[in-house]
Short mmCIF file of C-alpha atoms and ligand atoms in Angstrom, two decimals:
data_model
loop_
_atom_site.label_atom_id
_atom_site.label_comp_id
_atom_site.label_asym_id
_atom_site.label_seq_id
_atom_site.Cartn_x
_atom_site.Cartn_y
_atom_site.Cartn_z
CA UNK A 1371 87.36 137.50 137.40
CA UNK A 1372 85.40 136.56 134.47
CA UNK A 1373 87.93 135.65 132.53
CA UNK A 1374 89.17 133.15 135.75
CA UNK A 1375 86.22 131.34 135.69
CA UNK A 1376 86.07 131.05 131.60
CA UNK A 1377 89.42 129.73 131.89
CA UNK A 1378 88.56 127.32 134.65
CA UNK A 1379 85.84 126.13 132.54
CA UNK A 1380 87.66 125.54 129.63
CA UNK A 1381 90.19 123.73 131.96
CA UNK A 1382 87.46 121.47 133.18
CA UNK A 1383 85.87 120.42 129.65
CA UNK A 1384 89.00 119.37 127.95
CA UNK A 1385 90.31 117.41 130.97
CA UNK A 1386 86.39 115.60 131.23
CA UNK A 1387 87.38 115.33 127.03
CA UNK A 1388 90.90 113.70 127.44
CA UNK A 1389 89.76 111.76 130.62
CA UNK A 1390 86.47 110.28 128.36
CA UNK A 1391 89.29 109.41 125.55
CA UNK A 1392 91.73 107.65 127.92
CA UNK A 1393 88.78 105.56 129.30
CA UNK A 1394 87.21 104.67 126.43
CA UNK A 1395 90.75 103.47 124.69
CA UNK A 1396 91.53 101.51 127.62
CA UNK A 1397 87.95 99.98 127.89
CA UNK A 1398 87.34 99.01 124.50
CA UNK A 1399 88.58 96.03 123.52
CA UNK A 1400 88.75 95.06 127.44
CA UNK A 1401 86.38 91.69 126.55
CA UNK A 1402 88.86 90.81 123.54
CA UNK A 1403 91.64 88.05 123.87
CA UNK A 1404 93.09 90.30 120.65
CA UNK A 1405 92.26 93.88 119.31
CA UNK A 1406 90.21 93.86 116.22
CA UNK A 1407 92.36 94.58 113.30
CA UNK A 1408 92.50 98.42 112.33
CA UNK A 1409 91.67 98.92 108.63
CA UNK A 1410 92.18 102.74 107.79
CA UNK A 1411 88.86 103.68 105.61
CA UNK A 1412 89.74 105.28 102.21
CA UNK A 1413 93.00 105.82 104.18
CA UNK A 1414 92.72 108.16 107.03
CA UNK A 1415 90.09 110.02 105.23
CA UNK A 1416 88.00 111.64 108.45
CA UNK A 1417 91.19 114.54 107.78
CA UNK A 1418 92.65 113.58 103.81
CA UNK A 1419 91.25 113.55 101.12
CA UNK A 1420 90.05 109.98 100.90
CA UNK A 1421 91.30 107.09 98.41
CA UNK A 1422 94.35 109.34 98.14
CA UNK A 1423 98.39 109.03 98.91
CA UNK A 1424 97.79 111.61 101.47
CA UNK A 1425 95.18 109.32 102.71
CA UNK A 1426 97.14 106.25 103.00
CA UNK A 1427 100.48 107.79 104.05
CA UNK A 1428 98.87 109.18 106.81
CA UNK A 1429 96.76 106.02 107.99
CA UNK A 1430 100.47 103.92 107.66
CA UNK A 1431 102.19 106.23 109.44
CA UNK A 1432 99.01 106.15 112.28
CA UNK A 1433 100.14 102.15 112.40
CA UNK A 1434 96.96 100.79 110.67
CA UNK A 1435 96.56 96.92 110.40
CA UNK A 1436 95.01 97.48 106.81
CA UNK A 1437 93.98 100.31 104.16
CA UNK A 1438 90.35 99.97 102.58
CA UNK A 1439 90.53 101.06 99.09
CA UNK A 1440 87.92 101.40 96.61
CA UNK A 1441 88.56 100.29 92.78
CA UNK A 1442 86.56 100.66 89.72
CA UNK A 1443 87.44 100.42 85.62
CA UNK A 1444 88.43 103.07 83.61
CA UNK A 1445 87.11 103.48 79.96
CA UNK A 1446 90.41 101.82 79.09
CA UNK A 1447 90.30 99.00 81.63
CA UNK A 1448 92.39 100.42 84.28
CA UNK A 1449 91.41 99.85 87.94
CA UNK A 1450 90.94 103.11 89.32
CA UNK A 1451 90.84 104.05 93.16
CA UNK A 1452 87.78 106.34 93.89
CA UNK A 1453 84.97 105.31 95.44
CA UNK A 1454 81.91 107.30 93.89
CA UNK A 1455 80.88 106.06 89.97
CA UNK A 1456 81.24 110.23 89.53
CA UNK A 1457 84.06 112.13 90.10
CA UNK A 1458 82.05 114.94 90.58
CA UNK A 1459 81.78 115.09 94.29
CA UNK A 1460 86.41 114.11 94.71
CA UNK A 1461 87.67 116.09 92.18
CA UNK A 1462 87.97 119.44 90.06
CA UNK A 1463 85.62 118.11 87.12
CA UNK A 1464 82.22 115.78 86.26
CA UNK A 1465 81.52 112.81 84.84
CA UNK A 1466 81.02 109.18 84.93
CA UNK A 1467 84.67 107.21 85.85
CA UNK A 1468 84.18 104.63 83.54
CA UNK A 1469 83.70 107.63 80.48
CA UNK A 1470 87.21 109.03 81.03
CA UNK A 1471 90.76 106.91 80.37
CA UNK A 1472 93.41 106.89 82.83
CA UNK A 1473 95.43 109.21 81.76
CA UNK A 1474 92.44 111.85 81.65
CA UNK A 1475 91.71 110.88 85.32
CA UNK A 1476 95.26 110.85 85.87
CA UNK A 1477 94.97 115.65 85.21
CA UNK A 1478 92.25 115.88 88.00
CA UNK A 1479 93.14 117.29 91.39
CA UNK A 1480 91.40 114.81 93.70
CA UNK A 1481 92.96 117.10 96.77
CA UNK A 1482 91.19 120.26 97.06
CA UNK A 1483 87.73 119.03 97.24
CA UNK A 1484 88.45 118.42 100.80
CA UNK A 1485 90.87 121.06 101.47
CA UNK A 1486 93.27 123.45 99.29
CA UNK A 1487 96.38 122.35 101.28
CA UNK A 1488 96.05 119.16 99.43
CA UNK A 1489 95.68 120.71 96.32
CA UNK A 1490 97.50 118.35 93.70
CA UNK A 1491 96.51 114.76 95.09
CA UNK A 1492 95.93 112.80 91.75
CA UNK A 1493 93.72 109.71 91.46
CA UNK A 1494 95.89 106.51 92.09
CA UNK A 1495 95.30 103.19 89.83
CA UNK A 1496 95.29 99.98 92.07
CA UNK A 1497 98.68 98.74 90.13
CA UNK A 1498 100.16 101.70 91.90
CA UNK A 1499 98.69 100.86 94.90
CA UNK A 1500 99.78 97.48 95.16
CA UNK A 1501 103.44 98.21 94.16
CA UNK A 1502 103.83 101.59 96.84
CA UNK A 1503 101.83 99.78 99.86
CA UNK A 1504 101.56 96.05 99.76
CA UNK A 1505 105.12 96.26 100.98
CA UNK A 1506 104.53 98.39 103.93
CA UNK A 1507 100.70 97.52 105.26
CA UNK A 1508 98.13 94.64 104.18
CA UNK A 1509 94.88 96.10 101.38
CA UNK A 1510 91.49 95.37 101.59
CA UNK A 1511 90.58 96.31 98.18
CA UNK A 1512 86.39 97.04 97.31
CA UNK A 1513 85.21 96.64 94.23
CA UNK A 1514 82.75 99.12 93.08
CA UNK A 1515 79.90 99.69 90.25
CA UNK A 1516 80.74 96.53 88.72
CA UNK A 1517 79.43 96.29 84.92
CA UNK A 1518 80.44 92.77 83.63
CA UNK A 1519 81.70 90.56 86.57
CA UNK A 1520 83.59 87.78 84.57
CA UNK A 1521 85.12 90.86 82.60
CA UNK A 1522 86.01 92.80 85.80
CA UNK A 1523 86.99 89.34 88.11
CA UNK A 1524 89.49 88.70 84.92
CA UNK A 1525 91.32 91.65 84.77
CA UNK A 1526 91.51 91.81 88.65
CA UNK A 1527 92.89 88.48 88.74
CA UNK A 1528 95.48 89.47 85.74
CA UNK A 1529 96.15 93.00 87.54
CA UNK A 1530 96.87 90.95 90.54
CA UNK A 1531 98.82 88.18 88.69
CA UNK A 1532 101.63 90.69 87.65
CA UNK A 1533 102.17 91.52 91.30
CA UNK A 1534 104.52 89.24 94.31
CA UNK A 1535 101.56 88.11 96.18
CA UNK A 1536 101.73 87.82 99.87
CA UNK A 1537 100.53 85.14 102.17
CA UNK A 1538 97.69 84.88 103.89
CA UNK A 1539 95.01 87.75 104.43
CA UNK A 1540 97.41 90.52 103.08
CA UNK A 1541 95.47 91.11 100.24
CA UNK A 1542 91.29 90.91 100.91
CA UNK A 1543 89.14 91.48 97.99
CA UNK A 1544 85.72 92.32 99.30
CA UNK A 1545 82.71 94.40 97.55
CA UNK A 1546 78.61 94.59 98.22
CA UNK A 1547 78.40 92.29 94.92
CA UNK A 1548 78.32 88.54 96.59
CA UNK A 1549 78.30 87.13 92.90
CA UNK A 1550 81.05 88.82 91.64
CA UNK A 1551 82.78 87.52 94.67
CA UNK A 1552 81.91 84.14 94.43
CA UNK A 1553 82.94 84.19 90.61
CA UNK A 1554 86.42 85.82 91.75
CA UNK A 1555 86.90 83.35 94.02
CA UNK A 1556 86.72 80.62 91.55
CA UNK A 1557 89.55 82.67 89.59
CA UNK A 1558 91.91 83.00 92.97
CA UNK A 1559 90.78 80.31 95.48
CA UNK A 1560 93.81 81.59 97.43
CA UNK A 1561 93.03 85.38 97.43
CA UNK A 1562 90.72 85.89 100.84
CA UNK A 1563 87.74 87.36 99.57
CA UNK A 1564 84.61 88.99 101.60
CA UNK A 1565 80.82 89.67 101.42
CA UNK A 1566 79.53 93.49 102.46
CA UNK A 1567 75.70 93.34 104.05
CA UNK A 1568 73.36 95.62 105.31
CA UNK A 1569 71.84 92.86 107.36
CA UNK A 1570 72.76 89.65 109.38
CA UNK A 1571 70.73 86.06 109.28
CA UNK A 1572 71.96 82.53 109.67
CA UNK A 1573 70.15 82.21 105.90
CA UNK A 1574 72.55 84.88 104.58
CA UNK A 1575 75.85 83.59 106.48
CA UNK A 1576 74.88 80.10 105.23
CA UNK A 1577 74.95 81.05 101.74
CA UNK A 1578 78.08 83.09 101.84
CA UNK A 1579 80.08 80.79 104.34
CA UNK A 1580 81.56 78.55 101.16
CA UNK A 1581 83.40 80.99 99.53
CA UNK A 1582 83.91 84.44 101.65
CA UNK A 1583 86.56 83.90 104.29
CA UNK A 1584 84.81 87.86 105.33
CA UNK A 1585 81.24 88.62 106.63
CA UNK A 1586 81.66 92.29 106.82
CA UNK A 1587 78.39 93.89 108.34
CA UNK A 1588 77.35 97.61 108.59
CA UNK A 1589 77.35 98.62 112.16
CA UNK A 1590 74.05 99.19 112.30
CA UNK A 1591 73.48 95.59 112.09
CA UNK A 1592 76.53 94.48 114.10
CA UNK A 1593 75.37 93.04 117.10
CA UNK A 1594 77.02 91.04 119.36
CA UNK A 1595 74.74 88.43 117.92
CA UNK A 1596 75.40 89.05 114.89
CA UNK A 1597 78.83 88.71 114.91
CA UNK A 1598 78.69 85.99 116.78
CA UNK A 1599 76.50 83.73 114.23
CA UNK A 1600 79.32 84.92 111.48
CA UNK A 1601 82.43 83.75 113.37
CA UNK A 1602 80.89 80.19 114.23
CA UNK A 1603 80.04 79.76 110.95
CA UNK A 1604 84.05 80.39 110.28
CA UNK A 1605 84.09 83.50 108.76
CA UNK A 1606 85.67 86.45 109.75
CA UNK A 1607 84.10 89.70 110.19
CA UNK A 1608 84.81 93.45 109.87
CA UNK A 1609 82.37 95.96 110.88
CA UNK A 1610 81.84 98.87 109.14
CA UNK A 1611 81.83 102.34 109.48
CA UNK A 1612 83.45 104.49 112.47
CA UNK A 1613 83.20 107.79 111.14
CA UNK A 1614 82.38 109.68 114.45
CA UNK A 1615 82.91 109.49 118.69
CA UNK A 1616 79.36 107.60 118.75
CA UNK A 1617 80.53 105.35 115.92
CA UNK A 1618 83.77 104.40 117.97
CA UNK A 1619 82.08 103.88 121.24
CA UNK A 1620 78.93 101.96 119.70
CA UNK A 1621 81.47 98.95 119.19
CA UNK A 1622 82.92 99.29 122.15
CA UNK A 1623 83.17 95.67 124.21
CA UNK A 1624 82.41 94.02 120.99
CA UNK A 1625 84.49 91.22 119.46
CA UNK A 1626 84.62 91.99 115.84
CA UNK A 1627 87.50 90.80 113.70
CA UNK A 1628 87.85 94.26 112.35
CA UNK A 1629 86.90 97.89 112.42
CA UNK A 1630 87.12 99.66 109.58
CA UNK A 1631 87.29 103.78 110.19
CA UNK A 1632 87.56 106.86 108.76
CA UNK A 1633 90.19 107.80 111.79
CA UNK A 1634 92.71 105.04 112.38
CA UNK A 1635 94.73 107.28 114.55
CA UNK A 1636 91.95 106.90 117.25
CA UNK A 1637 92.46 103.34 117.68
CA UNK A 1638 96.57 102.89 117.81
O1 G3P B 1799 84.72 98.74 104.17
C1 G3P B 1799 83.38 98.86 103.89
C2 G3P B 1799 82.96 100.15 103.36
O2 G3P B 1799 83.98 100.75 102.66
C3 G3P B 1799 81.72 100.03 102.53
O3 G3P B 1799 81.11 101.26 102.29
O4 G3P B 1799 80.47 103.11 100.82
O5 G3P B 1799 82.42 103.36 102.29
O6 G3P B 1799 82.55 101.89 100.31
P1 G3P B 1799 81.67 102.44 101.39
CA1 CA B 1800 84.70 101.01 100.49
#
C-alpha cells in the first residue's frame, strides 16, 4: 500500500512537471508576432562542455537560430574559443590563454572538466569554427579580454577576410568592450556588430545606436521597458542569460529579439 501511494505521487509530480513545461512553451512567446531568435550559449553548454564541438553539435542538432562563441588571442595570435582568460577552470592544466600558443592549447582536454564521457574535447580556434559551422547555423562570436583593440579588431577582420562571408546577420560580432566595437566596425561596416550592458538608459542606447546594429542586455536589466527603448532606437536586442527554469520563465511574454541560453533544446 505504501508503495501505491509513492507511486501515485510520483505519477502526480511529473505529470504537474510536463503539464508546467507544455504551458509555459506554448505561452511564451504568445505576445510575439515572431519567436525571438534562439542563440545556443557556448553551444548547448547547460549538458557539454561549453565552447566545445560537443557543445555546438549538440545545440545544431537541437535546431538553434545561432551559436554564441567566445574568442580570445593566443600567444601566437590565434583566436581561440574559451571563454575564461584561464584555462584553469575548462581544461586539464593552468595558466593564462594568451601565455600558451595554439598548438600547446591545441594538447589540453577541454572535455572532462565537465564530465569524463567527454574526455578528449580539444579547444577549437575560431578559423575552425567558421569553416565547420558557418555553413550549417549563423555565429555570434564574443570577444573576450581584449589587450590592444586596433591589434585584435585587425586580425579579426583578416581572420574573417579569408572566410566566404554570408549576408546579413549570419555572422554578429558582439563583446562587453563598446570601443573595440565601434573601432571594428569602422574595419567591417558590413559585419553586424553588438554592445553587451549590465544596464539600460536612453543615454547609453543613444551612444551606441550609430554603430551596434545589437543592444544585448543582461536579464536582469531586461525589462519590457528596456527593450522597448532599444528597438525604437533601431537596434536589435538579445537578452542574456537563461541558464535555469526561473531564467526561462522570467522572459516569458517578453519581446526580445533574442535569447541567448545555456539549453537551446528548451526552446525548439
Ligand atoms: O551572450 C552574452 C554572454 O555570453 C555574455 O556573458 O560571460 O557568458 O560571456 P558571458
Ligand atoms: Ca559569451
Amino acid at each position: 500500500m505504501p508503495q501505491l501511494l509513492l507511486g501515485i505521487g510520483v505519477i502526480c509530480v511529473l505529470g504537474i512537471y510536463a503539464l508546467y513545461h507544455r504551458r509555459l512553451k506554448t505561452i511564451e512567446f504568445a505576445s510575439n508576432k515572431e519567436k525571438p531568435l534562439i542563440i545556443a550559449h557556448r553551444g548547448s553548454s547547460g549538458v557539454y562542455p561549453e565552447n566545445t564541438k560537443a557543445a555546438f553539435d549538440a545545440a545544431v542538432n537541437a535546431g538553434a537560430d545561432y551559436l554564441e562563441l567566445d574568442i580570445q588571442l593566443s600567444k601566437d595570435n590565434c583566436f581561440m574559443v574559451i571563454h575564461d582568460a584561464t584555462i584553469d577552470r575548462t581544461s586539464n592544466d593552468s595558466g593564462e590563454v594568451n601565455g600558451f600558443s595554439e598548438q600547446e592549447l591545441k594538447q589540453l582536454d577541454m572535455g572532462t572538466w565537465k564530465n569524463a564521457a567527454y574526455k578528449g574535447e580539444v579547444m577549437m580556434t575560431l578559423p575552425e569554427v567558421l569553416s565547420a559551422y558557418l555553413p550549417k547555423i549563423s555565429l555570434l562570436i564574443e570577444v573576450k579580454h581584449i589587450k590592444d583593440i586596433k591589434k585584435t579588431a585587425a586580425l579579426l577582420a583578416e581572420e574573417l577576410h579569408k572566410h566566404s562571408l554570408p549576408d546579413g546577420d549570419r555572422i554578429i560580432i558582439q563583446s562587453f568592450d563598446r570601443s573595440f566595437i565601434e573601432y571594428f566596425h569602422t574595419l567591417m561596416p558590413d559585419i553586424a556588430v553588438g554592445v553587451l550592458v549590465r544596464k539600460v538608459n536612453s543615454s547609453l542606447v543613444n551612444s551606441l545606436r550609430p554603430f551596434a546594429a545589437y543592444i544585448n542586455p543582461k536579464i536582469t536589466v531586461a525589462t519590457p521597458a528596456n527593450i522597448e527603448l532599444i528597438q525604437k532606437a533601431g537596434c536589435k536586442c538579445v537578452v542574456w542569460t537563461v541558464h535555469t527554469e526561473q531564467d526561462r520563465a522570467r522572459l516569458a511574454y517578453k519581446k526580445m529579439d533574442g535569447i541567448a541560453t545555456d539549453y537551446p533544446e528548451w526552446y525548439t
